[in-house]
Short mmCIF file of C-alpha atoms and ligand atoms in Angstrom, two decimals:
data_model
loop_
_atom_site.label_atom_id
_atom_site.label_comp_id
_atom_site.label_asym_id
_atom_site.label_seq_id
_atom_site.Cartn_x
_atom_site.Cartn_y
_atom_site.Cartn_z
CA MET A 1489 22.02 21.47 4.24
CA PHE A 1490 19.14 22.36 2.05
CA ASP A 1491 20.86 24.66 -0.31
CA PHE A 1492 21.68 22.18 -3.00
CA LEU A 1493 18.03 21.28 -3.22
CA SER A 1494 17.10 24.89 -3.61
CA SER A 1495 19.74 25.38 -6.22
CA LYS A 1496 18.50 22.32 -7.96
CA MET A 1497 15.08 23.86 -8.05
CA ASN A 1498 16.51 27.12 -9.31
CA SER A 1499 18.18 25.38 -12.15
CA ILE A 1500 14.94 23.68 -13.02
CA PHE A 1501 12.71 26.61 -13.22
CA THR A 1502 15.05 29.43 -14.02
CA ALA A 1503 15.42 30.03 -17.67
CA PHE A 1504 18.50 32.17 -17.68
CA GLY A 1505 18.33 32.76 -21.35
CA LYS A 1506 20.95 30.15 -22.27
CA LYS A 1507 19.00 28.45 -25.00
CA SER A 1508 19.69 24.81 -25.44
CA ALA A 1509 18.25 22.23 -27.72
CA VAL A 1510 18.75 18.56 -28.43
CA SER A 1511 21.71 18.26 -30.76
CA GLU A 1512 22.05 15.71 -33.49
CA GLU A 1513 25.08 14.33 -31.73
CA ASP A 1514 23.14 13.78 -28.49
CA LEU A 1515 20.39 12.11 -30.44
CA ASP A 1516 22.69 9.75 -32.29
CA LYS A 1517 24.41 8.74 -29.09
CA VAL A 1518 21.25 8.02 -27.16
CA LEU A 1519 19.43 6.42 -30.05
CA ARG A 1520 22.36 4.06 -30.52
CA GLU A 1521 21.93 2.92 -26.92
CA LEU A 1522 18.18 2.69 -27.26
CA ARG A 1523 18.47 0.66 -30.44
CA ILE A 1524 20.01 -2.13 -28.37
CA THR A 1525 17.25 -1.85 -25.77
CA LEU A 1526 14.58 -2.15 -28.43
CA LEU A 1527 16.25 -5.04 -30.21
CA GLU A 1528 16.66 -6.81 -26.90
CA ALA A 1529 12.96 -6.28 -26.30
CA ASP A 1530 12.49 -8.07 -29.62
CA VAL A 1531 11.29 -5.18 -31.72
CA ALA A 1532 11.85 -6.09 -35.37
CA LEU A 1533 14.87 -4.37 -36.94
CA PRO A 1534 13.01 -2.65 -39.80
CA VAL A 1535 10.57 -1.30 -37.23
CA VAL A 1536 13.40 0.10 -35.11
CA GLN A 1537 14.94 1.77 -38.15
CA LYS A 1538 11.72 3.35 -39.33
CA LEU A 1539 10.81 4.50 -35.85
CA PHE A 1540 14.20 6.09 -35.29
CA ASN A 1541 14.07 8.00 -38.55
CA GLU A 1542 10.75 9.45 -37.48
CA ILE A 1543 12.03 10.19 -33.99
CA LYS A 1544 15.14 11.91 -35.32
CA GLU A 1545 13.05 14.20 -37.43
CA GLU A 1546 10.84 15.11 -34.51
CA ALA A 1547 13.50 15.39 -31.85
CA THR A 1548 16.31 17.30 -33.55
CA GLY A 1549 16.22 20.78 -32.11
CA ALA A 1550 13.64 19.95 -29.45
CA ALA A 1551 13.92 22.45 -26.61
CA LEU A 1552 15.86 21.17 -23.63
CA ILE A 1553 14.45 21.43 -20.15
CA LYS A 1554 16.84 22.80 -17.56
CA SER A 1555 18.50 20.14 -15.45
CA ILE A 1556 17.18 17.29 -17.42
CA SER A 1557 19.90 15.71 -19.46
CA PRO A 1558 19.45 15.45 -23.21
CA LYS A 1559 19.51 11.71 -22.71
CA GLN A 1560 16.55 11.79 -20.34
CA LEU A 1561 14.66 14.04 -22.68
CA ILE A 1562 15.33 11.81 -25.68
CA VAL A 1563 14.23 8.74 -23.74
CA LYS A 1564 11.00 10.56 -23.03
CA ILE A 1565 10.59 11.47 -26.71
CA VAL A 1566 11.17 7.86 -27.71
CA HIS A 1567 8.74 6.68 -25.05
CA ASP A 1568 6.08 9.06 -26.33
CA LYS A 1569 6.70 7.87 -29.85
CA LEU A 1570 6.29 4.24 -28.87
CA GLN A 1571 3.12 5.10 -27.07
CA GLN A 1572 1.87 6.93 -30.14
CA VAL A 1573 2.55 3.90 -32.34
CA LEU A 1574 0.75 1.71 -29.82
CA SER A 1575 -2.16 4.06 -29.25
CA GLN A 1576 -5.64 3.18 -30.39
CA THR A 1577 -9.14 4.37 -29.63
CA PRO A 1578 -11.19 2.81 -26.82
CA GLU A 1579 -13.59 1.56 -29.52
CA GLU A 1580 -10.74 -0.29 -31.19
CA THR A 1581 -9.69 -1.85 -27.89
CA ALA A 1582 -13.20 -2.93 -26.92
CA VAL A 1583 -14.68 -6.24 -28.04
CA LYS A 1584 -17.72 -5.61 -30.24
CA LEU A 1585 -20.73 -6.82 -28.27
CA PRO A 1586 -24.00 -5.89 -29.93
CA ASN A 1587 -27.16 -7.01 -28.22
CA ARG A 1588 -27.59 -10.29 -30.11
CA LEU A 1589 -25.65 -13.47 -30.69
CA VAL A 1590 -22.04 -12.44 -31.23
CA THR A 1591 -19.50 -14.74 -32.84
CA ILE A 1592 -15.85 -14.31 -31.95
CA MET A 1593 -13.30 -16.35 -33.89
CA LEU A 1594 -9.83 -16.91 -32.56
CA PHE A 1595 -7.03 -17.75 -34.96
CA GLY A 1596 -3.43 -18.71 -34.40
CA LEU A 1597 -0.78 -21.37 -34.78
CA GLN A 1598 -0.44 -24.29 -32.42
CA GLY A 1599 0.96 -23.63 -28.97
CA VAL A 1600 0.50 -19.87 -28.98
CA GLY A 1601 -2.19 -20.09 -26.29
CA LYS A 1602 -5.32 -20.00 -28.42
CA THR A 1603 -7.39 -22.52 -26.48
CA THR A 1604 -6.45 -21.02 -23.13
CA THR A 1605 -7.32 -17.58 -24.47
CA CYS A 1606 -10.79 -18.76 -25.55
CA ALA A 1607 -11.50 -19.62 -21.92
CA LYS A 1608 -9.91 -16.40 -20.62
CA LEU A 1609 -11.98 -14.31 -23.00
CA GLY A 1610 -15.19 -16.17 -22.18
CA HIS A 1611 -14.53 -15.71 -18.48
CA TYR A 1612 -13.80 -12.01 -18.98
CA LEU A 1613 -16.92 -11.34 -21.06
CA GLY A 1614 -19.11 -13.24 -18.64
CA ARG A 1615 -17.75 -11.52 -15.58
CA ASN A 1616 -17.57 -7.97 -16.95
CA PHE A 1617 -20.43 -7.85 -19.44
CA GLY A 1618 -22.76 -10.55 -18.20
CA ARG A 1619 -22.43 -12.41 -21.49
CA GLN A 1620 -23.71 -16.00 -21.72
CA VAL A 1621 -20.80 -17.69 -23.40
CA VAL A 1622 -20.56 -20.92 -25.40
CA LEU A 1623 -17.18 -22.27 -26.49
CA VAL A 1624 -16.73 -24.50 -29.51
CA SER A 1625 -13.60 -26.32 -30.64
CA LEU A 1626 -13.07 -26.75 -34.36
CA ASP A 1627 -9.74 -28.49 -34.05
CA LEU A 1628 -10.71 -31.84 -35.54
CA ASN A 1629 -7.17 -33.09 -35.98
CA ARG A 1630 -6.46 -33.46 -32.30
CA ALA A 1631 -8.97 -35.02 -29.93
CA ALA A 1632 -6.97 -33.56 -27.05
CA ALA A 1633 -7.78 -30.06 -28.26
CA TYR A 1634 -11.49 -30.76 -27.88
CA THR A 1635 -11.18 -32.15 -24.35
CA GLN A 1636 -8.84 -29.33 -23.31
CA LEU A 1637 -11.47 -26.73 -24.20
CA GLN A 1638 -14.23 -28.84 -22.69
CA ASN A 1639 -12.35 -29.00 -19.37
CA LEU A 1640 -11.67 -25.28 -19.37
CA ALA A 1641 -15.36 -24.60 -20.02
CA LYS A 1642 -16.37 -26.88 -17.17
CA GLN A 1643 -13.90 -25.38 -14.72
CA ASN A 1644 -15.08 -21.86 -15.47
CA ASN A 1645 -18.81 -22.38 -15.81
CA LEU A 1646 -18.86 -21.58 -19.48
CA GLY A 1647 -21.12 -23.23 -22.05
CA PHE A 1648 -19.55 -25.82 -24.35
CA PHE A 1649 -20.85 -27.31 -27.58
CA GLU A 1650 -20.50 -31.09 -27.45
CA TYR A 1651 -20.45 -33.13 -30.66
CA SER A 1652 -19.04 -36.11 -32.50
CA PRO A 1653 -17.23 -35.11 -35.69
CA GLN A 1654 -18.74 -37.94 -37.70
CA ASP A 1655 -22.25 -36.52 -37.09
CA TYR A 1656 -21.16 -33.49 -39.07
CA ASN A 1657 -19.24 -35.20 -41.80
CA HIS A 1658 -16.01 -33.93 -40.18
CA SER A 1659 -16.81 -30.46 -41.45
CA PRO A 1660 -15.73 -27.55 -39.24
CA LEU A 1661 -18.26 -25.36 -40.98
CA LEU A 1662 -21.22 -27.65 -40.24
CA ILE A 1663 -20.07 -27.95 -36.63
CA ALA A 1664 -19.75 -24.19 -36.25
CA GLN A 1665 -23.22 -23.64 -37.68
CA ALA A 1666 -24.65 -26.24 -35.30
CA ALA A 1667 -22.86 -24.54 -32.40
CA LYS A 1668 -24.45 -21.25 -33.38
CA ARG A 1669 -27.90 -22.81 -33.35
CA TYR A 1670 -27.11 -24.47 -30.01
CA ALA A 1671 -26.10 -21.11 -28.52
CA GLU A 1672 -29.21 -19.40 -29.82
CA GLU A 1673 -31.59 -22.10 -28.63
CA GLY A 1674 -29.93 -22.12 -25.23
CA GLY A 1675 -30.45 -18.37 -24.84
CA CYS A 1676 -26.72 -17.64 -25.04
CA ASP A 1677 -25.37 -14.50 -26.67
CA THR A 1678 -21.67 -15.11 -27.26
CA LEU A 1679 -20.04 -17.89 -29.27
CA ILE A 1680 -16.27 -18.16 -29.04
CA VAL A 1681 -14.73 -20.31 -31.75
CA ASP A 1682 -11.42 -22.05 -31.16
CA THR A 1683 -10.28 -22.67 -34.73
CA ALA A 1684 -7.86 -25.38 -35.80
CA GLY A 1685 -4.22 -24.67 -35.11
CA ARG A 1686 -1.32 -25.96 -37.15
CA THR A 1687 2.38 -25.81 -36.72
CA ASN A 1688 2.66 -23.86 -39.95
CA ILE A 1689 0.56 -21.64 -42.09
CA SER A 1690 -0.58 -23.73 -45.05
CA ALA A 1691 -2.81 -23.04 -48.03
CA GLU A 1692 -5.13 -25.75 -46.77
CA LEU A 1693 -5.52 -24.18 -43.32
CA MET A 1694 -6.07 -20.75 -44.80
CA SER A 1695 -8.78 -21.86 -47.20
CA GLU A 1696 -10.55 -23.68 -44.35
CA LEU A 1697 -10.46 -20.55 -42.18
CA LYS A 1698 -11.53 -18.34 -45.04
CA GLU A 1699 -14.54 -20.49 -45.75
CA LEU A 1700 -15.52 -20.51 -42.07
CA ASP A 1701 -15.12 -16.78 -41.88
CA GLY A 1702 -17.25 -16.21 -44.96
CA HIS A 1703 -20.14 -18.25 -43.62
CA LEU A 1704 -20.06 -17.38 -39.94
CA LYS A 1705 -19.52 -13.65 -40.46
CA PRO A 1706 -18.05 -13.19 -37.00
CA GLU A 1707 -18.17 -9.83 -35.22
CA GLU A 1708 -14.54 -10.28 -34.21
CA ARG A 1709 -11.65 -12.08 -35.90
CA ILE A 1710 -8.88 -12.16 -33.37
CA LEU A 1711 -5.37 -13.44 -33.91
CA VAL A 1712 -3.70 -14.97 -30.89
CA ALA A 1713 0.06 -14.51 -31.12
CA ASP A 1714 2.87 -15.56 -28.81
CA SER A 1715 4.97 -12.61 -27.68
CA MET A 1716 7.94 -14.89 -27.05
CA LEU A 1717 8.14 -15.81 -30.71
CA GLY A 1718 9.15 -12.27 -31.65
CA GLN A 1719 9.70 -11.80 -35.35
CA VAL A 1720 8.02 -15.09 -36.23
CA SER A 1721 4.79 -13.68 -34.82
CA VAL A 1722 5.11 -10.59 -36.98
CA LYS A 1723 5.30 -12.63 -40.17
CA MET A 1724 2.43 -14.83 -39.01
CA ALA A 1725 0.21 -11.85 -38.27
CA GLN A 1726 0.84 -10.45 -41.74
CA ASP A 1727 -0.02 -13.78 -43.37
CA PHE A 1728 -3.19 -14.32 -41.38
CA ASN A 1729 -4.31 -10.77 -42.00
CA GLU A 1730 -3.99 -11.31 -45.73
CA PHE A 1731 -6.41 -14.21 -45.71
CA VAL A 1732 -8.91 -13.23 -43.04
CA LYS A 1733 -9.19 -9.55 -42.31
CA LEU A 1734 -8.30 -9.51 -38.59
CA SER A 1735 -10.17 -7.18 -36.26
CA GLY A 1736 -7.93 -7.61 -33.25
CA LEU A 1737 -4.89 -9.15 -31.63
CA ILE A 1738 -4.26 -10.87 -28.34
CA LEU A 1739 -0.60 -11.26 -27.41
CA THR A 1740 0.06 -14.09 -24.97
CA LYS A 1741 2.87 -14.82 -22.52
CA MET A 1742 3.52 -11.16 -21.85
CA GLU A 1743 4.09 -11.55 -18.12
CA GLY A 1744 7.31 -11.05 -16.29
CA ASN A 1745 9.87 -10.81 -19.00
CA GLY A 1746 9.36 -7.13 -19.61
CA ARG A 1747 9.10 -7.60 -23.33
CA GLY A 1748 6.66 -6.07 -25.69
CA GLY A 1749 8.70 -5.91 -28.84
CA ALA A 1750 6.66 -8.42 -30.78
CA LEU A 1751 3.50 -6.57 -29.89
CA LEU A 1752 4.94 -3.24 -30.98
CA SER A 1753 6.23 -4.70 -34.23
CA ILE A 1754 2.96 -6.39 -35.15
CA LYS A 1755 0.97 -3.32 -34.29
CA TYR A 1756 3.29 -1.02 -36.21
CA ILE A 1757 3.43 -3.21 -39.30
CA THR A 1758 -0.21 -4.34 -39.51
CA GLY A 1759 -2.05 -1.55 -37.68
CA ILE A 1760 -4.41 -4.10 -36.14
CA PRO A 1761 -5.69 -3.02 -32.70
CA VAL A 1762 -4.59 -5.04 -29.69
CA LYS A 1763 -7.49 -6.16 -27.51
CA PHE A 1764 -5.77 -7.93 -24.64
CA VAL A 1765 -2.50 -9.31 -23.45
CA GLY A 1766 -2.19 -12.69 -21.77
CA VAL A 1767 -0.09 -12.60 -18.63
CA GLY A 1768 -0.19 -16.13 -17.28
CA GLU A 1769 -1.71 -19.58 -17.55
CA GLN A 1770 -4.74 -18.97 -15.33
CA VAL A 1771 -8.11 -17.92 -16.66
CA GLU A 1772 -7.88 -14.53 -14.91
CA ASP A 1773 -4.54 -13.73 -16.51
CA LEU A 1774 -5.89 -11.49 -19.23
CA GLU A 1775 -5.27 -7.74 -19.20
CA ILE A 1776 -6.94 -5.08 -21.27
CA PHE A 1777 -4.36 -3.56 -23.56
CA SER A 1778 -2.77 -0.29 -22.45
CA SER A 1779 -0.33 1.53 -24.73
CA GLN A 1780 1.29 3.29 -21.79
CA ARG A 1781 2.03 0.07 -19.98
CA ILE A 1782 3.60 -1.57 -22.99
CA ALA A 1783 5.74 1.46 -23.87
CA ASP A 1784 6.99 1.52 -20.27
CA ARG A 1785 7.75 -2.15 -20.44
CA ILE A 1786 9.76 -1.89 -23.60
CA LEU A 1787 11.92 0.93 -22.32
CA GLN A 1788 11.65 0.07 -18.64
CA MET A 1789 12.47 3.65 -17.88
CA GLY A 1790 9.21 4.76 -16.36
CA ASP A 1791 10.99 6.85 -13.75
CA VAL A 1792 12.78 9.00 -16.26
CA VAL A 1793 9.56 9.59 -18.11
CA THR A 1794 7.76 10.63 -14.94
CA LEU A 1795 10.59 12.95 -13.98
CA VAL A 1796 10.53 14.74 -17.32
CA GLU A 1797 6.78 15.07 -17.11
CA LYS A 1798 6.85 16.47 -13.61
CA VAL A 1799 9.62 18.93 -14.30
CA SER A 1800 8.05 20.21 -17.49
CA GLN A 1801 4.81 20.60 -15.56
CA LEU A 1802 6.67 22.72 -13.03
CA GLU A 1803 8.25 24.79 -15.75
CA SER A 1804 4.91 25.69 -17.21
CA ASP A 1805 3.62 26.70 -13.78
CA LYS A 1806 2.96 30.43 -13.95
CA GLU A 1807 3.99 31.20 -10.43
CA ILE A 1808 7.27 29.45 -10.89
CA LYS A 1809 7.91 31.25 -14.14
CA GLY A 1810 7.52 34.52 -12.24
CA LEU A 1811 9.87 33.25 -9.58
CA GLY A 1812 12.43 32.39 -12.23
CA LYS A 1813 12.37 35.96 -13.45
CA ARG A 1814 12.88 37.31 -9.95
CA LEU A 1815 15.78 34.99 -9.37
CA ALA A 1816 17.33 36.10 -12.62
CA GLN A 1817 17.27 39.64 -11.27
CA GLY A 1818 18.94 38.48 -8.09
CA ILE A 1819 15.81 38.89 -5.98
CA PHE A 1820 15.30 36.11 -3.51
CA THR A 1821 13.10 36.70 -0.49
CA MET A 1822 11.74 34.36 2.16
CA ASP A 1823 8.56 34.17 0.08
CA ASP A 1824 10.59 32.97 -2.86
CA PHE A 1825 12.24 30.43 -0.60
CA LYS A 1826 8.83 29.28 0.52
CA LYS A 1827 7.71 28.85 -3.07
CA GLN A 1828 10.72 26.63 -3.65
CA LEU A 1829 9.85 24.47 -0.70
CA GLU A 1830 6.30 24.24 -1.98
CA SER A 1831 7.51 23.23 -5.44
CA LEU A 1832 9.52 20.47 -3.89
CA LEU A 1833 6.44 19.19 -2.16
CA LYS A 1834 4.48 19.52 -5.39
CA ILE A 1835 6.67 17.16 -7.35
CA GLY A 1836 6.34 14.54 -4.70
CA GLY A 1837 8.71 15.63 -1.98
CA ILE A 1838 12.38 15.14 -1.45
CA GLY A 1839 12.47 11.38 -1.54
CA THR A 1840 10.72 11.01 -4.87
CA PHE A 1841 12.67 13.78 -6.41
CA MET A 1842 16.09 12.57 -5.36
CA GLY A 1843 15.20 9.02 -6.22
CA PHE A 1844 14.79 10.06 -9.82
CA ILE A 1845 18.29 11.39 -10.17
CA PRO A 1846 20.97 8.77 -10.68
CA GLY A 1847 23.85 9.21 -8.28
CA LEU A 1848 21.87 11.10 -5.68
CA GLY A 1849 20.72 8.03 -3.84
CA ARG A 1850 23.56 8.43 -1.35
CA ILE A 1851 22.57 11.98 -0.52
CA LYS A 1852 19.00 10.88 -0.18
CA ASP A 1853 20.03 8.34 2.43
CA LYS A 1854 22.02 10.98 4.25
CA LEU A 1855 19.02 13.26 4.27
CA SER A 1856 16.66 10.72 5.69
CA ALA A 1857 19.29 9.74 8.28
CA ALA A 1858 19.35 13.40 9.30
CA GLY A 1859 15.57 13.37 9.63
CA ILE A 1860 14.95 15.53 6.62
CA ASP A 1861 11.73 14.58 4.99
CA ASN A 1862 8.50 16.02 3.73
CA ASN A 1863 7.31 16.80 7.25
CA LEU A 1864 10.30 19.04 7.64
CA LEU A 1865 9.39 20.81 4.41
CA LYS A 1866 5.91 21.42 5.75
CA GLN A 1867 7.28 22.63 9.08
CA GLN A 1868 9.55 25.09 7.34
CA ILE A 1869 6.70 26.43 5.28
CA ALA A 1870 4.77 26.92 8.52
CA ILE A 1871 7.70 28.87 10.01
CA ILE A 1872 7.81 31.21 7.03
CA ASN A 1873 4.04 31.67 7.31
CA SER A 1874 4.55 33.00 10.84
CA MET A 1875 6.85 35.77 9.64
CA THR A 1876 5.63 39.28 8.97
CA LYS A 1877 5.66 40.71 5.49
CA GLU A 1878 8.63 42.84 6.30
CA GLU A 1879 10.63 39.95 7.73
CA ARG A 1880 9.99 37.91 4.65
CA LYS A 1881 11.22 40.68 2.42
CA LYS A 1882 14.29 41.53 4.50
CA PRO A 1883 15.33 38.54 6.56
CA ASP A 1884 18.39 40.40 7.86
CA ILE A 1885 16.18 42.30 10.32
CA PHE A 1886 15.72 39.12 12.35
CA ASN A 1887 16.81 39.58 15.96
CA GLY A 1888 16.30 37.44 19.03
CA SER A 1889 12.81 38.65 19.87
CA ARG A 1890 11.54 38.37 16.30
CA LYS A 1891 12.86 34.82 16.09
CA LYS A 1892 11.19 33.94 19.38
CA ARG A 1893 7.86 35.29 18.14
CA VAL A 1894 8.06 33.31 14.91
CA ALA A 1895 9.02 30.18 16.82
CA GLN A 1896 6.01 30.53 19.08
CA GLY A 1897 3.72 31.31 16.16
CA SER A 1898 4.68 28.19 14.29
CA GLY A 1899 4.99 25.98 17.34
CA VAL A 1900 8.69 25.10 17.02
CA GLY A 1901 11.86 25.86 18.95
CA VAL A 1902 14.03 28.88 18.15
CA ASP A 1903 16.76 26.55 16.87
CA LYS A 1904 14.46 25.53 14.02
CA VAL A 1905 13.92 29.14 13.06
CA ASN A 1906 17.67 29.73 13.13
CA ARG A 1907 18.24 26.75 10.93
CA LEU A 1908 15.70 27.89 8.40
CA ILE A 1909 17.22 31.35 8.19
CA LYS A 1910 20.63 29.83 7.69
CA GLN A 1911 19.33 27.63 4.90
CA TYR A 1912 17.74 30.60 3.27
CA GLU A 1913 21.06 32.44 3.34
CA GLN A 1914 22.93 29.47 1.92
CA SER A 1915 20.39 29.15 -0.85
CA PHE A 1916 20.87 32.77 -1.71
CA LYS A 1917 24.63 32.24 -1.90
CA MET A 1918 24.21 29.19 -4.07
CA LEU A 1919 21.88 31.08 -6.34
CA LYS A 1920 24.57 33.71 -6.92
CA LYS A 1921 27.11 31.01 -7.68
CA PHE A 1922 24.72 29.41 -10.08
CA LYS A 1923 24.14 32.71 -11.81
CA GLN A 1924 27.84 33.19 -12.23
CA GLY A 1925 27.94 29.83 -13.92
CA LYS A 1926 30.11 28.27 -11.22
CA LEU A 1927 27.81 25.31 -10.79
CA LYS A 1928 27.09 23.16 -13.76
CA ASP A 1929 25.11 20.20 -12.66
CA LEU A 1930 23.78 18.18 -9.83
CA THR A 1931 26.84 16.10 -9.19
CA GLU A 1932 28.73 19.29 -8.41
CA LEU A 1933 26.01 20.35 -6.05
CA GLY A 1934 26.23 16.97 -4.43
CA LYS A 1935 29.98 17.32 -3.92
CA ILE A 1936 29.65 20.67 -2.25
CA ASN A 1937 27.01 19.44 0.09
CA ASN A 1938 28.82 16.30 1.01
CA ASN A 1939 31.15 18.58 2.93
CA LEU A 1940 28.40 20.07 5.02
P1 GDP B 1488 -2.95 -23.44 -28.42
O1 GDP B 1488 -2.22 -24.62 -29.00
O2 GDP B 1488 -2.68 -22.22 -29.20
O3 GDP B 1488 -4.39 -23.70 -28.23
O4 GDP B 1488 -2.28 -23.16 -27.00
P2 GDP B 1488 -2.81 -23.56 -25.57
O5 GDP B 1488 -3.95 -22.70 -25.18
O6 GDP B 1488 -3.00 -25.02 -25.47
O7 GDP B 1488 -1.56 -23.07 -24.70
C1 GDP B 1488 -0.26 -23.56 -24.87
C2 GDP B 1488 0.51 -23.34 -23.57
O8 GDP B 1488 0.70 -21.95 -23.36
C3 GDP B 1488 -0.23 -23.85 -22.36
O9 GDP B 1488 0.68 -24.44 -21.49
C4 GDP B 1488 -0.82 -22.60 -21.72
O10 GDP B 1488 -0.99 -22.74 -20.35
C5 GDP B 1488 0.25 -21.59 -22.06
N1 GDP B 1488 -0.23 -20.21 -22.09
C6 GDP B 1488 -1.27 -19.66 -22.74
N2 GDP B 1488 -1.36 -18.35 -22.55
C7 GDP B 1488 -0.36 -18.01 -21.71
C8 GDP B 1488 0.10 -16.79 -21.11
O11 GDP B 1488 -0.44 -15.68 -21.31
N3 GDP B 1488 1.19 -16.89 -20.30
C9 GDP B 1488 1.83 -18.08 -20.09
N4 GDP B 1488 2.88 -18.09 -19.28
N5 GDP B 1488 1.43 -19.22 -20.63
C10 GDP B 1488 0.35 -19.20 -21.43
MG1 MG B 1489 -5.51 -25.29 -28.88
#
């Protein structure tokens, strides 16, 4: 009943000399599929093309890992590449917060979530860094924009700079300067500026923002972009970055839909670090950016990635390497069997392992119906521990009294000992078959064991 698992393990950690590498054909096939995934996740086409050229160069000829399909391996390579493109240092991710009055300007077109993000950011900096925050709205074209920010400030106990535009000659710059003084006099240390939004980028808007930027000299210039707008956001980020040198990005509306393509594209094209992602309408819905999380989201294949990681970890395990050599020589003792059981436990037990492999779900169900789980693995290891050295080396010496002793030693019935010995023998048989090349992959193993 257990033999296919053992064989599976053999195939993982036994390098029987058959060298295999990712072929160009494999790569093309998988990359073609992945291209659709990335485009569906709204990654810009030129970005996909450039990325894939780089990936092809890196992945052609990459060493295959036994029992992981080329496809799984390529997915992992692509995932790692995405993560590399998205990666940035913790300093880049962090908001600059020197110990004095800090000005943070938020830019972005109308409707992207700029005003909401001002409140989210203020709330986050207050809660996590004890910052005393003042919000100021510089959107003079829409009175509603002012009251919206005012309400958000009130609801979240954040400071708010109140003013009448006519007192400042309708000048955003004069208002911003007054807000800075207001913050300083009130003993506050963080001014968050909600700049004017427009439906389009215009020369007029850009010169206004540039002037503000020049005078206020903010510590952070953050572009708020809407992840749902995809390619439009990419173009917008490039344009904004040309006029005001952006120090960070916040991508909004990233919850639920599993997308991250716009974020990847903007990051890849502009190189601007991402500070946060917005994941909802509430003030708490702001997450610190994590490259891993976004790469997972884009590919939505986290399981495959974990599997490849775990199996390559196993392969580099010294003990298992030694075991592989022994198996190659046809040596397979109870101790070797025990090591296999332990490896299974190491990668997260039967359930996790089988769950990773498409098509094995049915067998997994059968196993759990038969009461085979991690506790059984542990029990079997305990049985082997109760055997003498000699018995482990030559299991064929087992007779009734030896079995009884082992059963007593490990606190189980003799039937359990019998079962274990039988499984060991079946594993040995399967190993020979595998060596003779009669078993190719897991599905075959599955078929054989369905008959048990
Ligand atoms: P602004 O015009 O750029 O200032 O955008 P607003 O802050 O007024 O937000 C526009 C709409 O987007 C509002 O309905 C917000 O509640 C919503 N919004 C902002 N950020 C997010 C987010 O991360 N997720 C979702 N689902 N909605 C958001
Ligand atoms: Mg607004």
